[in-house]
mmCIF file of C-alpha atoms in Angstrom:
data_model
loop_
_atom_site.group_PDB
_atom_site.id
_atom_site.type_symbol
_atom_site.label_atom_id
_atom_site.label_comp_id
_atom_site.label_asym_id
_atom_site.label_seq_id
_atom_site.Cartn_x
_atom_site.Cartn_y
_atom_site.Cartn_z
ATOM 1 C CA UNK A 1 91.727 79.494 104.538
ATOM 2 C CA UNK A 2 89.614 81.007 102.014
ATOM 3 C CA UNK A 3 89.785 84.654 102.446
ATOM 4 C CA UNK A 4 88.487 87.392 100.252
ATOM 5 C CA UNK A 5 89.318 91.087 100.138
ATOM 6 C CA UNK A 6 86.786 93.776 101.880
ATOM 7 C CA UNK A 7 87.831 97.436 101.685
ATOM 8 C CA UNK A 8 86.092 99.485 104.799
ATOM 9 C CA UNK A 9 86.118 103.222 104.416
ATOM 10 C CA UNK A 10 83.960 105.773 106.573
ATOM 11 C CA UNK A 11 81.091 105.007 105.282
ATOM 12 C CA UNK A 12 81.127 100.968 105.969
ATOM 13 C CA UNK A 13 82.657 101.967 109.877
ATOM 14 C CA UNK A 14 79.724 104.295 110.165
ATOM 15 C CA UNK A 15 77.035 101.988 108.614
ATOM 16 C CA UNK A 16 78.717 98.331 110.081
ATOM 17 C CA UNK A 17 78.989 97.775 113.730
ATOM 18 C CA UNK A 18 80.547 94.283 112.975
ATOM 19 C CA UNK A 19 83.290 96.494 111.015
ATOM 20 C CA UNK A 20 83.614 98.611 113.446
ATOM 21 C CA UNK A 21 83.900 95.794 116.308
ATOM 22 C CA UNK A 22 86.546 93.642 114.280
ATOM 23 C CA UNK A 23 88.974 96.467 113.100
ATOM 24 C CA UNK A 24 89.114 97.661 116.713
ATOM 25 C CA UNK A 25 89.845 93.875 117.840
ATOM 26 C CA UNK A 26 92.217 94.002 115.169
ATOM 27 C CA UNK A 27 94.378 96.706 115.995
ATOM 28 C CA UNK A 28 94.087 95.501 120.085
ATOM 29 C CA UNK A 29 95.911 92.873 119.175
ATOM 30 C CA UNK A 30 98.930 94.650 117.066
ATOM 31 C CA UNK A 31 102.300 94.330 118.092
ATOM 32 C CA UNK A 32 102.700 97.017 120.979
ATOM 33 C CA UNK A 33 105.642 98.322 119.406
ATOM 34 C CA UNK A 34 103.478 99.455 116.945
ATOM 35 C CA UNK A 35 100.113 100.220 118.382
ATOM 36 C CA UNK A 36 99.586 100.348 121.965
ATOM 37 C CA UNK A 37 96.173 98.225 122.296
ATOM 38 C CA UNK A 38 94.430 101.056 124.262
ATOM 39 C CA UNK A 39 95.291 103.112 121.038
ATOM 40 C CA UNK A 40 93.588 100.763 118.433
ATOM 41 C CA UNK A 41 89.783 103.097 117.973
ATOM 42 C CA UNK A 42 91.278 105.800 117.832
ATOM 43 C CA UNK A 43 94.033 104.960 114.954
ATOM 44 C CA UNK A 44 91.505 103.477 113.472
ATOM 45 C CA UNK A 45 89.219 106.300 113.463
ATOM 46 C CA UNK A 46 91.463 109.121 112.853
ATOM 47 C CA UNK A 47 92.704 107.281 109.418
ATOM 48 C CA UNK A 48 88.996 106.776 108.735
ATOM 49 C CA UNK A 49 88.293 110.516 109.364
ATOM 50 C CA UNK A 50 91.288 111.608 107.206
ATOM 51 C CA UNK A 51 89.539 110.024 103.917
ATOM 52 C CA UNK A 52 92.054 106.794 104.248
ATOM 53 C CA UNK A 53 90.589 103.039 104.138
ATOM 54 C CA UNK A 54 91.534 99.742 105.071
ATOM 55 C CA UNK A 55 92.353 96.884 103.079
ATOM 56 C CA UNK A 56 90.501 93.778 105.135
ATOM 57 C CA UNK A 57 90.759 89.995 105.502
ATOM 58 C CA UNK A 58 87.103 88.383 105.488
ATOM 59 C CA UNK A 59 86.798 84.781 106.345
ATOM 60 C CA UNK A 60 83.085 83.805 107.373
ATOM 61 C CA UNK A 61 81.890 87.382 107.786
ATOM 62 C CA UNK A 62 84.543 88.212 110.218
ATOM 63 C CA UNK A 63 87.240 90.621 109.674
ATOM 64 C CA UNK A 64 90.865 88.337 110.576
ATOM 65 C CA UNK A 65 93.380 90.819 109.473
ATOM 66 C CA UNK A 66 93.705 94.779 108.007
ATOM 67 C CA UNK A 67 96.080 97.065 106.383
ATOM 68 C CA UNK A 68 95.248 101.155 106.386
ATOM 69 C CA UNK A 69 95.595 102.136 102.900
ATOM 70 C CA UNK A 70 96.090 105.865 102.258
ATOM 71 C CA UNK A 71 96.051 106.941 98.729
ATOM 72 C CA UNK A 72 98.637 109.569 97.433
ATOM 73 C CA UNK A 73 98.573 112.098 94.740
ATOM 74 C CA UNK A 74 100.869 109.955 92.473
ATOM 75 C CA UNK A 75 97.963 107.075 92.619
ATOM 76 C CA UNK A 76 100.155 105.307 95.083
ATOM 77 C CA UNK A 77 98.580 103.163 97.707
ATOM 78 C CA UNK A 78 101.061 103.905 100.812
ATOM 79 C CA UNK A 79 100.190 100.638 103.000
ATOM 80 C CA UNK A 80 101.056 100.616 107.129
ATOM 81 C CA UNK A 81 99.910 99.105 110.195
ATOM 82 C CA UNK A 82 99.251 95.362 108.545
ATOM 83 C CA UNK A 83 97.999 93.423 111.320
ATOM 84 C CA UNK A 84 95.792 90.175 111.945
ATOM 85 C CA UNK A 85 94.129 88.860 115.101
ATOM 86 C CA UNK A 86 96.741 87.012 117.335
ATOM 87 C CA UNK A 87 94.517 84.142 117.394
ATOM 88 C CA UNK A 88 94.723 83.654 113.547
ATOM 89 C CA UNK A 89 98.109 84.337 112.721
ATOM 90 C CA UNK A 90 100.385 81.443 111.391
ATOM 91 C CA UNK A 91 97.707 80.334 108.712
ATOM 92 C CA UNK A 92 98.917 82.637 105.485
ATOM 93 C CA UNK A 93 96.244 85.640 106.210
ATOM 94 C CA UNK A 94 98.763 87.763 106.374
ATOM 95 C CA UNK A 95 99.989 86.801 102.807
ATOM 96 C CA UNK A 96 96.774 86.596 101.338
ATOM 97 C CA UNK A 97 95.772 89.679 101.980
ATOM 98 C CA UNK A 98 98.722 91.207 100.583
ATOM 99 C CA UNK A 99 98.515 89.287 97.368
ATOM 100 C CA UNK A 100 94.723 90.091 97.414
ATOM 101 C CA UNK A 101 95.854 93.852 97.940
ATOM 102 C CA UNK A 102 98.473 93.823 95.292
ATOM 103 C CA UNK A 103 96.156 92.101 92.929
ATOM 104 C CA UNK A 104 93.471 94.895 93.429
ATOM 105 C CA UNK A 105 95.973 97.703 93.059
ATOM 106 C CA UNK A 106 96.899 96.246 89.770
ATOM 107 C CA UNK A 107 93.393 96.388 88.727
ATOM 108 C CA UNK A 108 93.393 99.605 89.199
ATOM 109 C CA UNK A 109 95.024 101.086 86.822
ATOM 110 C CA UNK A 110 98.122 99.594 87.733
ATOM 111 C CA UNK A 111 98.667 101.123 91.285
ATOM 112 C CA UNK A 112 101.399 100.919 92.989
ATOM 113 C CA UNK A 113 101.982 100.247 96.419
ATOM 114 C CA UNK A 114 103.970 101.725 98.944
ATOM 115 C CA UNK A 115 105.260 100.345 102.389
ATOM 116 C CA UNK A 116 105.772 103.155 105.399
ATOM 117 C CA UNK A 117 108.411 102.420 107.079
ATOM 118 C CA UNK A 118 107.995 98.193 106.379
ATOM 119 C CA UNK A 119 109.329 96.380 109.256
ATOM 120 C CA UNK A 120 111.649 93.625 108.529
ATOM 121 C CA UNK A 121 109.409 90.692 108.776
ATOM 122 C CA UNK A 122 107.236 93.232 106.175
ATOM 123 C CA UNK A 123 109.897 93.431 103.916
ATOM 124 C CA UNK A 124 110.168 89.811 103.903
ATOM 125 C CA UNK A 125 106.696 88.897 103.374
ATOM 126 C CA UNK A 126 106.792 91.494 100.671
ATOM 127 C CA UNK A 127 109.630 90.165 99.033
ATOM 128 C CA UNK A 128 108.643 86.497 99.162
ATOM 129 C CA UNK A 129 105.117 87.493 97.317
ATOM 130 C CA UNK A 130 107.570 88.432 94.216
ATOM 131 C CA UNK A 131 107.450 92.523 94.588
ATOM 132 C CA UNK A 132 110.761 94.921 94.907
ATOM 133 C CA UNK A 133 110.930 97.058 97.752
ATOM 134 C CA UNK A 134 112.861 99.977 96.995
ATOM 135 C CA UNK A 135 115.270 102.371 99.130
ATOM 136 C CA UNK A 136 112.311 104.345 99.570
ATOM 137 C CA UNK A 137 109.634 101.619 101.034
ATOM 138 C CA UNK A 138 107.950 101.652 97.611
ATOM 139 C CA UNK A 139 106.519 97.686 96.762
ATOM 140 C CA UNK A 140 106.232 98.008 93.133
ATOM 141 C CA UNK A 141 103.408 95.763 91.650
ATOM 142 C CA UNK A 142 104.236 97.015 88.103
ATOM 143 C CA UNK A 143 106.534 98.157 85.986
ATOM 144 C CA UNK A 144 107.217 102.455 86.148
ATOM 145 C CA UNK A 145 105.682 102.743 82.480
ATOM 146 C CA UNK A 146 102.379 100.627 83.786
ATOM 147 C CA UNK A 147 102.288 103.213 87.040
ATOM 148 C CA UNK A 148 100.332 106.459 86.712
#
C-alpha cells in the first residue's frame, strides 16, 4: 500500500473538511482503552488547539491512520495516540507511517522522537523498525551528538 506522509495542523483542520472528517473517523475507531470513540473530536481538537499536529497516513486522498505529534522544547517530537482505521489495519500502515515519521524527524535536523507512555505492541513495532526505546519512552532516530 503506497502511503505517503501528510502532517495536519490547525490550519489544514480548519481549511479541510475531508481532514477534519477522517481524523475524527480515525480516532472513533481507537482502541477504547485508549480513546473512548465518543471522545475522538474533541482529542483531536484540543491537541489541534494546543499548537500540536498530527503525523497522517494518506492513501488515495484519504487519511488511513494518525499519530498526534507534540513538539518539545528539546526539539523532541513526543508521539501518542497512533491509530489507523479498523478497517485497514493488518496491511503495514501502521509501520509505514512510523518509518515515514522517523524519516521526517531525521530530516529535520535530526529530531528525535519520543513515545508517551508506548504500549507494548508500540514498543514492538518501534523496536522492529530498528529504533531504541529507552527507560524513559524516548525512540531515538539518531545518535545524542546528531540530536539538538
Amino acid at each position: 500500500m503506497p502511503v505517503t506522509l501528510q502532517h495536519v495542523d490547525q490550519t489544514r483542520w480548519a481549511q479541510d473538511p475531508q481532514a477534519r472528517h477522517d481524523l475524527i473517523r480515525i480516532y472513533r475507531d481507537a482502541d477504547p482503552a485508549c480513546l473512548a470513540p465518543e471522545a475522538a473530536e474533541a482529542f483531536v481538537a484540543e491537541h489541534l488547539r494546543a499548537g500540536n499536529g498530527f503525523a497522517c497516513a494518506l492513501f488515495n486522498a484519504r487519511l488511513l491512520g494518525a499519530v498526534a505529534v507534540t513538539s518539545t522544547a528539546d526539539g523532541t517530537w513526543q508521539l501518542s495516540h497512533l491509530c489507523v482505521r479498523a478497517e485497514t489495519r493488518g496491511r503495514g500502515v501502521a509501520t509505514r507511517l512510523l518509518a515515514l515519521v522517523a524519516a521526517d524527524a531525521r530530516n529535520r535536523a535530526h529530531r528525535r522522537l519520543g513515545v508517551a507512555s508506548p504500549t507494548s505492541a508500540e514498543g514492538a513495532l518501534y523496536a522492529r523498525l530498528g529504533h531504541e526505546v529507552d527507560g524513559d519512552g524516548r525512540v531515538l532516530t539518531g545518535t545524542p551528538e546528531e540530536a539538538p
